Structure formats: C-alpha cells, structure tokens
mmCIF file with all atom_site columns, C-alpha atoms and ligand atoms in Angstrom:
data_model
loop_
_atom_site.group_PDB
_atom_site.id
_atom_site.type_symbol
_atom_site.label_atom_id
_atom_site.label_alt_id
_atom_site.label_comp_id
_atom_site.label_asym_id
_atom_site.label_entity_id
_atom_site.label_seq_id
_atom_site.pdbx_PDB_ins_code
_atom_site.Cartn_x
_atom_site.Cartn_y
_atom_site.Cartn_z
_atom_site.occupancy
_atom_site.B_iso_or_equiv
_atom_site.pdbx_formal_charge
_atom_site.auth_seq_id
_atom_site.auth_comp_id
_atom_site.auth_asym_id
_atom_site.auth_atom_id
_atom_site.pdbx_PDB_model_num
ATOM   1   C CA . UNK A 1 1   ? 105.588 115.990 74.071  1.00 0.00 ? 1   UNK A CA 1
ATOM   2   C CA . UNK A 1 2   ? 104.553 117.035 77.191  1.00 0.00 ? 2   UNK A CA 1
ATOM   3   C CA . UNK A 1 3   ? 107.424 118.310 79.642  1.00 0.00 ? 3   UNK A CA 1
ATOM   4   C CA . UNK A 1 4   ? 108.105 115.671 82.494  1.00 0.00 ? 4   UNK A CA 1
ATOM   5   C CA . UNK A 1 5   ? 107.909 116.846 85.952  1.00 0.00 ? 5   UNK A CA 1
ATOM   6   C CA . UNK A 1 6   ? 111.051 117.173 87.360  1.00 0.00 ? 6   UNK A CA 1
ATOM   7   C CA . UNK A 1 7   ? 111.915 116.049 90.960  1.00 0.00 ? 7   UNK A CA 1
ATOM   8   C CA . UNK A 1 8   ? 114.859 116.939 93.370  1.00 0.00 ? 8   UNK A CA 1
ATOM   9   C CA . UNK A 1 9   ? 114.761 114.184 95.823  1.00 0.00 ? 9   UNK A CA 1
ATOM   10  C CA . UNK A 1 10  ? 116.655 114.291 99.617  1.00 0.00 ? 10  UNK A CA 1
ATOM   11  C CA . UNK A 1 11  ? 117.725 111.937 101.637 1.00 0.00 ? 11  UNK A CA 1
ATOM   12  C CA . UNK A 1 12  ? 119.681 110.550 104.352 1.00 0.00 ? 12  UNK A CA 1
ATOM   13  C CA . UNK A 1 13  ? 119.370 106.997 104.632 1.00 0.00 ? 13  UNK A CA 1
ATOM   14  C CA . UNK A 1 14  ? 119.249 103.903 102.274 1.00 0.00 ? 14  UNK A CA 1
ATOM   15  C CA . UNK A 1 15  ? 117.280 105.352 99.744  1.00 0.00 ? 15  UNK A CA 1
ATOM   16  C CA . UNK A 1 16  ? 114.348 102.815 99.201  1.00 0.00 ? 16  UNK A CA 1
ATOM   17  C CA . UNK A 1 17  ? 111.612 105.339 98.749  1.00 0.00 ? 17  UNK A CA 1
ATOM   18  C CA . UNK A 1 18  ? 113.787 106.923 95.955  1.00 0.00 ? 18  UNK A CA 1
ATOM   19  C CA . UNK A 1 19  ? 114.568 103.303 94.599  1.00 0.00 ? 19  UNK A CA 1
ATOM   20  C CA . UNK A 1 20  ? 110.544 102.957 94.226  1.00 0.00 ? 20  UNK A CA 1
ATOM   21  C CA . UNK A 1 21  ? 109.845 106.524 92.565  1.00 0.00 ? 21  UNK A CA 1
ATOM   22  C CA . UNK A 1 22  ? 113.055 105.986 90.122  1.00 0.00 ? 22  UNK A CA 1
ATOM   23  C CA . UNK A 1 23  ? 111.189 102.337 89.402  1.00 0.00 ? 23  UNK A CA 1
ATOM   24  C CA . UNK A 1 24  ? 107.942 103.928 88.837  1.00 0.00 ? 24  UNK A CA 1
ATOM   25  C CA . UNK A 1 25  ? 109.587 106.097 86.273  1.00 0.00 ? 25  UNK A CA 1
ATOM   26  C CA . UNK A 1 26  ? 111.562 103.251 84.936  1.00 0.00 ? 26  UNK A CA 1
ATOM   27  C CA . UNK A 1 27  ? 108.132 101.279 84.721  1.00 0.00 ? 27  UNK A CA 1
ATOM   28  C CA . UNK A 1 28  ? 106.258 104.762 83.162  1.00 0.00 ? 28  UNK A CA 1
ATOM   29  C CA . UNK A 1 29  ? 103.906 104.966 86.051  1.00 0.00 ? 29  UNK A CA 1
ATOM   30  C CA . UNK A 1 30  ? 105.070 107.886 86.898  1.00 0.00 ? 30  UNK A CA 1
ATOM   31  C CA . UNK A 1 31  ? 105.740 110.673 84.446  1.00 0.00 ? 31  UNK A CA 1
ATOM   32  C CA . UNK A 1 32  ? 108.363 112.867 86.152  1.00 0.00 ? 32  UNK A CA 1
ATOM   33  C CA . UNK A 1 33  ? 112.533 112.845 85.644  1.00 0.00 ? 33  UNK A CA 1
ATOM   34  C CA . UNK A 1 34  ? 114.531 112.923 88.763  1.00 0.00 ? 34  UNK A CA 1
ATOM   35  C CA . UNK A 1 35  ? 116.670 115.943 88.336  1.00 0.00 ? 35  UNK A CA 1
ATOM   36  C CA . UNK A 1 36  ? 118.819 115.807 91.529  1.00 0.00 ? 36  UNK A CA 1
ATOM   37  C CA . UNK A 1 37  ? 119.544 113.660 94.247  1.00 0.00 ? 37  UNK A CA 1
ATOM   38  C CA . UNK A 1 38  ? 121.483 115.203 96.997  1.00 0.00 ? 38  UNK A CA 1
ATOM   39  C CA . UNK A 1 39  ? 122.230 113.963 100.803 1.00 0.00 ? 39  UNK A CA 1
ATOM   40  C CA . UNK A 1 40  ? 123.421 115.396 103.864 1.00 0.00 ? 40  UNK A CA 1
ATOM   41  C CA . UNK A 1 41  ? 125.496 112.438 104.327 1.00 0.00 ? 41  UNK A CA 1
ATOM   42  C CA . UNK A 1 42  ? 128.507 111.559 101.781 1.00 0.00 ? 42  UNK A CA 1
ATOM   43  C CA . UNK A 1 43  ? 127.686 107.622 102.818 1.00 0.00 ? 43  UNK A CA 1
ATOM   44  C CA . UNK A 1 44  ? 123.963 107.564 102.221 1.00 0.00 ? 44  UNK A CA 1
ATOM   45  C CA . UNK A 1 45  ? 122.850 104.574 100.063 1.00 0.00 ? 45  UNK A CA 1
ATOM   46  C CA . UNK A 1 46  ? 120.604 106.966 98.187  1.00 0.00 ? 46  UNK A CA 1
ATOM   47  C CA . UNK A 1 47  ? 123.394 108.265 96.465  1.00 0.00 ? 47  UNK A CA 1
ATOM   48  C CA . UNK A 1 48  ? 124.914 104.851 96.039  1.00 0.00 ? 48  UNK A CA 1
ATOM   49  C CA . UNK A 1 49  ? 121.833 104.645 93.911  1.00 0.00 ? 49  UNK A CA 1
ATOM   50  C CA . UNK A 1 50  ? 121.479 107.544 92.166  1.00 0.00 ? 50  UNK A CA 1
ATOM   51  C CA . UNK A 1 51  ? 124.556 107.013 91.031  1.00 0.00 ? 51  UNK A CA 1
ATOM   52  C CA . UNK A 1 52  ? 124.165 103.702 89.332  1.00 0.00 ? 52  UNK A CA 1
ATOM   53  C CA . UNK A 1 53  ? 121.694 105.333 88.122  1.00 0.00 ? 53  UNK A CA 1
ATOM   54  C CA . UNK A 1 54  ? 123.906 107.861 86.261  1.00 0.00 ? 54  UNK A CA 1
ATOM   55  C CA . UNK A 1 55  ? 121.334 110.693 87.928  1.00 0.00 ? 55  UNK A CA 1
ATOM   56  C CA . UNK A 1 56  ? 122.995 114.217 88.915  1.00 0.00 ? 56  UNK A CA 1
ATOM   57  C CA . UNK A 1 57  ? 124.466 114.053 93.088  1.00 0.00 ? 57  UNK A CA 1
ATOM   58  C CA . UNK A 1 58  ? 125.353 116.596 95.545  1.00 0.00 ? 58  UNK A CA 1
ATOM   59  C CA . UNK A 1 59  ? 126.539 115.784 98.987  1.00 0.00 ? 59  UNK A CA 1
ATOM   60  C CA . UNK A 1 60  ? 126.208 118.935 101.645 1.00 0.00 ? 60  UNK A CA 1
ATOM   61  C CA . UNK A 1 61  ? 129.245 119.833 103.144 1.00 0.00 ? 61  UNK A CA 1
ATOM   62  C CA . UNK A 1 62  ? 129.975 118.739 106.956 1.00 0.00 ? 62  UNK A CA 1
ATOM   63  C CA . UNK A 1 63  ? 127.583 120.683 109.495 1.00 0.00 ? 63  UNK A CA 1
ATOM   64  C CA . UNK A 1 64  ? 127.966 120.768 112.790 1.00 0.00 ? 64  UNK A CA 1
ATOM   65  C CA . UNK A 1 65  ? 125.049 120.433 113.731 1.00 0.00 ? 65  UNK A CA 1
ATOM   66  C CA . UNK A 1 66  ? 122.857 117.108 113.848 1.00 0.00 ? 66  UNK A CA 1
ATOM   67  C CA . UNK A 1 67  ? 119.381 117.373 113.200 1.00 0.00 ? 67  UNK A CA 1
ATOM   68  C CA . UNK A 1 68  ? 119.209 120.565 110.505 1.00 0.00 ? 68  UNK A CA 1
ATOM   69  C CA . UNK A 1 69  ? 121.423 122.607 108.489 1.00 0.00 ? 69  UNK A CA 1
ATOM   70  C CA . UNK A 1 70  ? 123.610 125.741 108.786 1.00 0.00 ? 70  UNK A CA 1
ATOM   71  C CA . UNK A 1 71  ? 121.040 128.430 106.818 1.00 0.00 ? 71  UNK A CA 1
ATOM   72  C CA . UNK A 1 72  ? 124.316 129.008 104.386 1.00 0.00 ? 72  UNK A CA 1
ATOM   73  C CA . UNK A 1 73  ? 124.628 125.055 103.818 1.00 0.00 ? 73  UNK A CA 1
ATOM   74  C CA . UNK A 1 74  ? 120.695 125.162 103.245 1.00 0.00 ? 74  UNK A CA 1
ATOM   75  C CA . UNK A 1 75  ? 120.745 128.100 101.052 1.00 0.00 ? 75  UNK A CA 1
ATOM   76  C CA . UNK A 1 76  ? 122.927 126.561 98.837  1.00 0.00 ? 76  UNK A CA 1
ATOM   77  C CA . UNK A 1 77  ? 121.529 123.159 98.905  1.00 0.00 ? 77  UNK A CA 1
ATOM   78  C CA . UNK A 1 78  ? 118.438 125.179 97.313  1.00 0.00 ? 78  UNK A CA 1
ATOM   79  C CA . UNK A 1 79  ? 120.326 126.723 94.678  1.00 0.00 ? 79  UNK A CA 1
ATOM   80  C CA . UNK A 1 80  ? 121.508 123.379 94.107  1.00 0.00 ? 80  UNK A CA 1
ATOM   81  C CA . UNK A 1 81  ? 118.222 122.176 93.163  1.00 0.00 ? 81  UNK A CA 1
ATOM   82  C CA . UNK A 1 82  ? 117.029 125.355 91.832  1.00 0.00 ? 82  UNK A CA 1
ATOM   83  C CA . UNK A 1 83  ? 119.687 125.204 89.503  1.00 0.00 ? 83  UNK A CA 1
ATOM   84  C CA . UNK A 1 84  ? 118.914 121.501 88.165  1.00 0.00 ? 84  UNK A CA 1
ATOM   85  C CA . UNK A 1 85  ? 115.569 122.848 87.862  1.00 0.00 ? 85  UNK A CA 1
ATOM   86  C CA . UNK A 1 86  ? 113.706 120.800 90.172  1.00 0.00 ? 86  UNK A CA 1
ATOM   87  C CA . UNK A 1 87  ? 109.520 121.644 90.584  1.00 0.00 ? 87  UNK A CA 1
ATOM   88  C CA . UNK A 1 88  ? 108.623 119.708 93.561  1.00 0.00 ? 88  UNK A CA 1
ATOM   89  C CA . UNK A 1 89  ? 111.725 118.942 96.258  1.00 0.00 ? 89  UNK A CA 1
ATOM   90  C CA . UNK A 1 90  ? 111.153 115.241 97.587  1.00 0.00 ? 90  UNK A CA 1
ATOM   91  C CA . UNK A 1 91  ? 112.263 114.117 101.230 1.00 0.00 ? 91  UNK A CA 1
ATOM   92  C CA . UNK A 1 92  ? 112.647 110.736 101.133 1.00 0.00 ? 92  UNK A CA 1
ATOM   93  C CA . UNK A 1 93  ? 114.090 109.825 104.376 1.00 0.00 ? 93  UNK A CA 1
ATOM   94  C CA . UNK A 1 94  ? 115.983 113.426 104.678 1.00 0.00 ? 94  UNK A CA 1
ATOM   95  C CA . UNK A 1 95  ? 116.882 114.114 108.661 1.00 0.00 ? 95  UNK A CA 1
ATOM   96  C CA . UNK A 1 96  ? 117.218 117.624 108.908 1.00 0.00 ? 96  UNK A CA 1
ATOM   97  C CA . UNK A 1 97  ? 114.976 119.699 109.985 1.00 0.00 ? 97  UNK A CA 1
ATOM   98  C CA . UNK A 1 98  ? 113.281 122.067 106.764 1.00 0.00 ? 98  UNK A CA 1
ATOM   99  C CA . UNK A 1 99  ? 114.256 125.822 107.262 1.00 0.00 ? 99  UNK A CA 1
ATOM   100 C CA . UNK A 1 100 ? 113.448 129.110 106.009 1.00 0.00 ? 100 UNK A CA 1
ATOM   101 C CA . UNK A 1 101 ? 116.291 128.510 102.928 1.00 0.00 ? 101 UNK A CA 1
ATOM   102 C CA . UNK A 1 102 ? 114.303 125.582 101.776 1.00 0.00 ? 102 UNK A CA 1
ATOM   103 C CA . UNK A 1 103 ? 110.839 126.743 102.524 1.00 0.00 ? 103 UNK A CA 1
ATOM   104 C CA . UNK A 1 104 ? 111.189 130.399 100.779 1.00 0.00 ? 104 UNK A CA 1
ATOM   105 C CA . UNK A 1 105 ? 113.085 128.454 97.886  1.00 0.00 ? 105 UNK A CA 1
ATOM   106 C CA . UNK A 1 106 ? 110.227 126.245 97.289  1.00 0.00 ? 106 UNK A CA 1
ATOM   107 C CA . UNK A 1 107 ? 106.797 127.322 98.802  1.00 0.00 ? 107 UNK A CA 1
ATOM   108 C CA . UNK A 1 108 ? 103.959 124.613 99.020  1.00 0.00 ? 108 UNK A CA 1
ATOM   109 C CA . UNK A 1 109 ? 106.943 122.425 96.606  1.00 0.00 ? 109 UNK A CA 1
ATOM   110 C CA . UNK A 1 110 ? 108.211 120.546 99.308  1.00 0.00 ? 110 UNK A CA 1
ATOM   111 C CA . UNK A 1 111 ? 106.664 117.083 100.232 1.00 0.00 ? 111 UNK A CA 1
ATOM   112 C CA . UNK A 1 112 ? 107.863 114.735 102.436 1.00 0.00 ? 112 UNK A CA 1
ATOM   113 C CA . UNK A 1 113 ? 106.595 110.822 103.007 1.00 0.00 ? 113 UNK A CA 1
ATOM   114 C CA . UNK A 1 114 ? 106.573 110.389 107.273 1.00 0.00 ? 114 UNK A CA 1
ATOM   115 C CA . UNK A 1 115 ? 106.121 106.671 108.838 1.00 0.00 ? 115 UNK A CA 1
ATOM   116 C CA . UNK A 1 116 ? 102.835 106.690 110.789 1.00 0.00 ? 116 UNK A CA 1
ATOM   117 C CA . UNK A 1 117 ? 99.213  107.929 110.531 1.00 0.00 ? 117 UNK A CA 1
ATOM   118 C CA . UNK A 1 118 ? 99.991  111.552 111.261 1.00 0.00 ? 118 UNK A CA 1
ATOM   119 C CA . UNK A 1 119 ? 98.884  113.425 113.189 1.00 0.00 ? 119 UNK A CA 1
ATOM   120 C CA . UNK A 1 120 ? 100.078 110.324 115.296 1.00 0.00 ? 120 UNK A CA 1
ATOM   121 C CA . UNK A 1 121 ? 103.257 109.512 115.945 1.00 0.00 ? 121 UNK A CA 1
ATOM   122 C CA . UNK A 1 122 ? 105.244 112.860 114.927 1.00 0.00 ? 122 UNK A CA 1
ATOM   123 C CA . UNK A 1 123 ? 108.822 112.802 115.259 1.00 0.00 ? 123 UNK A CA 1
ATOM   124 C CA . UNK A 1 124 ? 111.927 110.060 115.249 1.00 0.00 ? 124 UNK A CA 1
ATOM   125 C CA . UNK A 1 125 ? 111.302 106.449 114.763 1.00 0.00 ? 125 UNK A CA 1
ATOM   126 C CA . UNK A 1 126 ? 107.651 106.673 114.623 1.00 0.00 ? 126 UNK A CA 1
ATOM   127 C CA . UNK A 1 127 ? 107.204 103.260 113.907 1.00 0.00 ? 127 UNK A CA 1
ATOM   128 C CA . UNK A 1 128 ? 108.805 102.379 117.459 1.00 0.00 ? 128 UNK A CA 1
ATOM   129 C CA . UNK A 1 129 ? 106.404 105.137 118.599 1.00 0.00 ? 129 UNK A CA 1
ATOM   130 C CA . UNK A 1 130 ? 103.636 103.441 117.439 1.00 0.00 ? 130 UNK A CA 1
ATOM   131 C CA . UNK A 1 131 ? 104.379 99.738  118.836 1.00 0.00 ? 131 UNK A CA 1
ATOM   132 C CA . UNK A 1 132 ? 105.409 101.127 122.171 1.00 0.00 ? 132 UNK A CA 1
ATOM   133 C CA . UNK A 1 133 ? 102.055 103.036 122.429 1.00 0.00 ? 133 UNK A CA 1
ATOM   134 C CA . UNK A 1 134 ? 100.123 99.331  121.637 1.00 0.00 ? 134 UNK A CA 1
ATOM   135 C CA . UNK A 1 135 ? 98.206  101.306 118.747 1.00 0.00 ? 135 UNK A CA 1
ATOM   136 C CA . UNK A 1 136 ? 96.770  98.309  116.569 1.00 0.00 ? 136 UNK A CA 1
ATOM   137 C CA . UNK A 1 137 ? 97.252  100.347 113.116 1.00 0.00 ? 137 UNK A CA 1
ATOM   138 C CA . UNK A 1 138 ? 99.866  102.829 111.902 1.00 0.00 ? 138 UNK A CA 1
ATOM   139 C CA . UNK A 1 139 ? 100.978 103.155 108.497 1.00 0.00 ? 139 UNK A CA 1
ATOM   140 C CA . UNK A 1 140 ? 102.499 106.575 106.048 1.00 0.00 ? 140 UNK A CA 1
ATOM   141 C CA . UNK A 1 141 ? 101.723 109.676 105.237 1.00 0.00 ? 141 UNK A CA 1
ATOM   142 C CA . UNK A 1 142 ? 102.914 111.539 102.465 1.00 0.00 ? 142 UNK A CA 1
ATOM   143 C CA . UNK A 1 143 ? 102.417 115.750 103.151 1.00 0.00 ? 143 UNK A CA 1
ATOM   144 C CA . UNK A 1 144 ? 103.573 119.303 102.590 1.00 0.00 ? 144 UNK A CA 1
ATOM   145 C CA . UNK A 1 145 ? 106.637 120.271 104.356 1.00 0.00 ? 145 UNK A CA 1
ATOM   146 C CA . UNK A 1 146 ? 106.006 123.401 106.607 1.00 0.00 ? 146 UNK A CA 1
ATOM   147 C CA . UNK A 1 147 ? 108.269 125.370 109.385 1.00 0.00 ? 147 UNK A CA 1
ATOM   148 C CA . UNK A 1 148 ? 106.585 123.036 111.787 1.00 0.00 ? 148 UNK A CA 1
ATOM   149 C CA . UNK A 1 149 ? 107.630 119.474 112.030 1.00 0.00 ? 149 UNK A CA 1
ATOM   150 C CA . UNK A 1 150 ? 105.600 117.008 110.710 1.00 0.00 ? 150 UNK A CA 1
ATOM   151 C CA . UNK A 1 151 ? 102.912 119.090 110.881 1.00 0.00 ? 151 UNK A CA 1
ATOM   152 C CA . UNK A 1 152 ? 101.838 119.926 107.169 1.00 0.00 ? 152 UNK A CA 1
ATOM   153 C CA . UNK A 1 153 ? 99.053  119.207 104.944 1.00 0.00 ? 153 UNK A CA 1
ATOM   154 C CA . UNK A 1 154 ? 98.123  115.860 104.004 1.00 0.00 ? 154 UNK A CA 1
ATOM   155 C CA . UNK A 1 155 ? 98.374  114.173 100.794 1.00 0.00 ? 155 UNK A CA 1
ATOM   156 C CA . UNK A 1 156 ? 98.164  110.761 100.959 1.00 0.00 ? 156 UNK A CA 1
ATOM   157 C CA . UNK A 1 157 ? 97.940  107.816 103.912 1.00 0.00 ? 157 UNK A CA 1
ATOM   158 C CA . UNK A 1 158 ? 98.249  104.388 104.017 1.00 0.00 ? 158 UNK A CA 1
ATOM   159 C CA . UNK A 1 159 ? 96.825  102.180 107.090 1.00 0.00 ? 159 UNK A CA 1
ATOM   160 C CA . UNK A 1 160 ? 99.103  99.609  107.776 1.00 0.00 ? 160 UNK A CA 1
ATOM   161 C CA . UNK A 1 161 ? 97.955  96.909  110.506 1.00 0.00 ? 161 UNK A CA 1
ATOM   162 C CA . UNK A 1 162 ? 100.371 96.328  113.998 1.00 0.00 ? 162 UNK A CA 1
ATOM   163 C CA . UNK A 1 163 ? 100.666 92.744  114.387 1.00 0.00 ? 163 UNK A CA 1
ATOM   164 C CA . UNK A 1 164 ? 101.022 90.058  116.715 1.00 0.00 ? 164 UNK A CA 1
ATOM   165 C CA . UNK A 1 165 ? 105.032 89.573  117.590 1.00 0.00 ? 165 UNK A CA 1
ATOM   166 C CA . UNK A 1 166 ? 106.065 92.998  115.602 1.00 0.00 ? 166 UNK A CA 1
ATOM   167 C CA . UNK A 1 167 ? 109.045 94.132  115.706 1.00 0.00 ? 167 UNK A CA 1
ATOM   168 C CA . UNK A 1 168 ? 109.739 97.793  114.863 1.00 0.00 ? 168 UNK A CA 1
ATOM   169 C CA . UNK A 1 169 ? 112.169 96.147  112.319 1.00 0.00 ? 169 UNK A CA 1
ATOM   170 C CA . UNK A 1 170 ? 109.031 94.481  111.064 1.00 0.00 ? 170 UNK A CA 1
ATOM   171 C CA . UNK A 1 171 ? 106.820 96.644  111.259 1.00 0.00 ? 171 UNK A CA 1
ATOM   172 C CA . UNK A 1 172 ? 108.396 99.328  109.811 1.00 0.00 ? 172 UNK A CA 1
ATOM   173 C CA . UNK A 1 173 ? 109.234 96.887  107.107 1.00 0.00 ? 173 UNK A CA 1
ATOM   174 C CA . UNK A 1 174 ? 105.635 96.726  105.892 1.00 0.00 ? 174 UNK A CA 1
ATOM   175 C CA . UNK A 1 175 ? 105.118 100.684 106.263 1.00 0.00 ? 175 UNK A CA 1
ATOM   176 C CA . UNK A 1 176 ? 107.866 100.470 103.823 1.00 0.00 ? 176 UNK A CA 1
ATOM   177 C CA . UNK A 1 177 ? 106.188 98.929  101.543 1.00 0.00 ? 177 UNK A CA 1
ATOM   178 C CA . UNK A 1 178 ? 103.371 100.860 102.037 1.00 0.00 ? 178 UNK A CA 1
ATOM   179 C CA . UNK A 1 179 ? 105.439 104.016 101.485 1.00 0.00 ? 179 UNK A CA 1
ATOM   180 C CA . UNK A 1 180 ? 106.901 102.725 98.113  1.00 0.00 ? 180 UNK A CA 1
ATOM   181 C CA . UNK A 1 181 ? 103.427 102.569 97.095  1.00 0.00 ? 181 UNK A CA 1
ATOM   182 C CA . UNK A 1 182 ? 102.082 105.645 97.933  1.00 0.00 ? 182 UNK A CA 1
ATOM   183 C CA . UNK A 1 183 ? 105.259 108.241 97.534  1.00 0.00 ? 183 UNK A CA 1
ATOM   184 C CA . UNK A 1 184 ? 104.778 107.585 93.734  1.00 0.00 ? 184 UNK A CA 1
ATOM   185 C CA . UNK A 1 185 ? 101.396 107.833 93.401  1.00 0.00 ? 185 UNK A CA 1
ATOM   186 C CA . UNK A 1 186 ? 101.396 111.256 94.969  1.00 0.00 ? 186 UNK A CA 1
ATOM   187 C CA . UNK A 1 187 ? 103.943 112.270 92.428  1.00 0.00 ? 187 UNK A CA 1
ATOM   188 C CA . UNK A 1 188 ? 102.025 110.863 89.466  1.00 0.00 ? 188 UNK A CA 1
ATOM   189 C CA . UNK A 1 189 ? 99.117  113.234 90.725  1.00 0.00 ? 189 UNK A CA 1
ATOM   190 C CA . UNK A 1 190 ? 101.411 116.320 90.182  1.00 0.00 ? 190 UNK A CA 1
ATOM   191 C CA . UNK A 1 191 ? 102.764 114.886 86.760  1.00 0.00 ? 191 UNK A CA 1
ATOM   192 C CA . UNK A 1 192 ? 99.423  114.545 85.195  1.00 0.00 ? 192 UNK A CA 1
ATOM   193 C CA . UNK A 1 193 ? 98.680  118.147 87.067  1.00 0.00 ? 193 UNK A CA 1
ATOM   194 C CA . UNK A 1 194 ? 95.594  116.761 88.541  1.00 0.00 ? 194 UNK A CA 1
ATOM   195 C CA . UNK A 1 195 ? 97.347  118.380 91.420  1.00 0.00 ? 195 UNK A CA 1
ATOM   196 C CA . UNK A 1 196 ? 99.145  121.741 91.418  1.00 0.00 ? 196 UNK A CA 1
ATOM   197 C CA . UNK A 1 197 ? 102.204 122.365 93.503  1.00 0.00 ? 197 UNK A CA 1
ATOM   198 C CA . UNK A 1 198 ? 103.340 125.916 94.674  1.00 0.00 ? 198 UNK A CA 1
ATOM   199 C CA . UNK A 1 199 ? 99.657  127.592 94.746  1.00 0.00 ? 199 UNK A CA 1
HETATM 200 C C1 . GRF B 2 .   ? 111.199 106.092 105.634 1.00 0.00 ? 1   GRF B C1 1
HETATM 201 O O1 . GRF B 2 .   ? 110.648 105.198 106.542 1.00 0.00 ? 1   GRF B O1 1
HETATM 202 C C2 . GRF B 2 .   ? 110.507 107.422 105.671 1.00 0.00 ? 1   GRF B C2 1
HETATM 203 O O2 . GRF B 2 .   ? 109.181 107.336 106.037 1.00 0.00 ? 1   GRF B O2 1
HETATM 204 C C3 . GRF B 2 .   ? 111.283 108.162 106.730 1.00 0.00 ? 1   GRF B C3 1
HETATM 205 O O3 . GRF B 2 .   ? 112.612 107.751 106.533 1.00 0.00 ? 1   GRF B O3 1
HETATM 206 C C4 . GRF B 2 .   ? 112.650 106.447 105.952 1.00 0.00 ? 1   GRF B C4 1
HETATM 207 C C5 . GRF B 2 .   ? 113.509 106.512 104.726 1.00 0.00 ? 1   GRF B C5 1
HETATM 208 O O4 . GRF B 2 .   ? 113.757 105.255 104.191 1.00 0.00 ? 1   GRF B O4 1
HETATM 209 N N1 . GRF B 2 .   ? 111.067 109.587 106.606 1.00 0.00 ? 1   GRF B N1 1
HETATM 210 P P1 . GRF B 2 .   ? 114.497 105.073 102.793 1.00 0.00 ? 1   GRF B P1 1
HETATM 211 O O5 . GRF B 2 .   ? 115.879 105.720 102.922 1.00 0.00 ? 1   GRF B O5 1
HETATM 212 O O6 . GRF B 2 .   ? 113.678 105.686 101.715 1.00 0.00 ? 1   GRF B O6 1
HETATM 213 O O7 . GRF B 2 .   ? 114.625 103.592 102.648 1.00 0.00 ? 1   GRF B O7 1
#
C-alpha cells in the first residue's frame, strides 16, 4: 500500500481548517495522516479537536513574545514535528511569525492557507482589510511559507465575492468556507505526488 502523506498541522485559533483536512481524510479525499497537531496556545480549539480525535498534541511553552517564537521554542517545535515524522508542516490559522528554525527544518515543506487574494490584503485580519478598502472580491490563498510574510509562492486561490451589508464576521465566514475547500485539495495534490514538496 502506498505510504500516506503525513502532515504536521499548526495552529492558533479554533481549528476549522484542520477540522476540514481531518474530514477530508475521514471522507478518503485526501490521502495523507495527520501526524501532529501542535499550538502555541494551550487553549486553542484545534487541540480541543485533535484531541477527540485521539491525534498526537504538543502545546509550545509560554513565550514572551506575541507575534513569533523564541528561536529555542521554534527549534524545538521542529524537532517536534520532525520527530512525528511530518513531510509537509500545515499552518492552519498559526500566528507566529515563521523563522529560520522552521524554515531550515522544512525547506519549500511549509504551506500556509492566508484569507484574501494575495498579494492583496497581507497581514492581520485581512478580511477586515478587504471590506474597509471597498474591494468587491477577496477570497484565500493557500502558499509556501517563506522568511517574508505572506509573501510566498502560490498554490491555490479561491475568489470569494464582498457583498452588500458584509460584515467582516460574514464575510470572513464565507472565505471560510472557501478555505475548507481549497486547504485540502492542495494537500491531496501532494498525496497523489502530482506535486512535490521540498524541491
Ligand atoms: C483562517 O481564516 C486562516 O485563513 C487564517 O486564520 C484562520 C484560521 O481559522 N490564517 P481556523 O482556526 O482554521 O478556523
């Protein structure tokens, strides 16, 4: 049988993107096994899930910083996934900042999905971004994590129409489920090795 590919997802927040690519698997749409979960944040509703999910967890220690990691806190989360064994790392919803630990763990292994139509729309809240520019579209991009923020290459997109009366909470609602669509689809393209990760 052929060997599934195996995933180390990250996160921060509620975990729906990793709820979707655990369904996929669930469904066999997506031929991969989820090998770790781990989360900056001991509360995060991503491990909620991955636990009732009976999947591996591992929670960073405290940092004090906010929006990335100590290098020694990021150096072991990578031999925390190195160790499970992961082949592509997933950010689903993970906010820290990618460093050198990460990057040099995993070259071109490291995707991450982003709310908007990048290049538009880079940063926080992106889906606020959007509505408070009046663009008519935005949508998700899934992409290769680089040193530079939001900046890597692109995978997949998703065009997801602004409309009348949006609020960011509904609009970024529908990229949601936008991103739940496309995050596993990506992954299914490295599973079948149509495309190649780490090259
Ligand atoms: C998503 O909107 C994703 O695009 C962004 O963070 C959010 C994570 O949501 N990077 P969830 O935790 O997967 O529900």
């Amino acid at each position: 049988m052929k060997e599934k590919l195996k995933l180390g997802v990250l996160g921060s927040g509620k975990g729906s993107n990793f709820v979707a690519i655990a369904d996929a698997i669930a469904a066999g749409q997506l031929d991969a096994e989820i090998v770790l979960v781990a989360s900056d944040l001991p509360g995060a509703g991503i491990l909620e899930e991955a636990r009732t999910r009976n999947l591996p967890t591992w929670t960073c220690p405290p940092s004090t910083f906010k929006t990335k990691l100590e290098p020694e806190i990021e150096a072991e989360l990578a031999s925390k996934l190195q160790q499970a064994g992961s082949q592509i790392v997933v950010l689903a919803g993970f906010m820290r900042v990618i460093k050198q630990p990460l990057l040099d763990a995993f070259p071109k292994r490291i995707v991450n999905i982003h709310p908007s139509l990048l290049p538009a729309f880079k940063g926080l809240e992106a889906w606020k971004q959007a509505l408070e520019s009046g663009a008519s579209e935005s949508g998700c991009t899934v992409h290769w994590v680089t040193a530079e923020l939001d900046s890597g290459g692109i995978l997949a997109q998703e065009r997801v129409a602004v409309e009348i009366g949006d609020s960011p909470e509904t609009l970024h609602a529908r990229i949601q489920v936008a991103e739940h669509r496309i995050f596993p689809a990506v992954l299914q393209k490295f599973a079948t090795g149509e495309w190649k990760a780490g090259e």
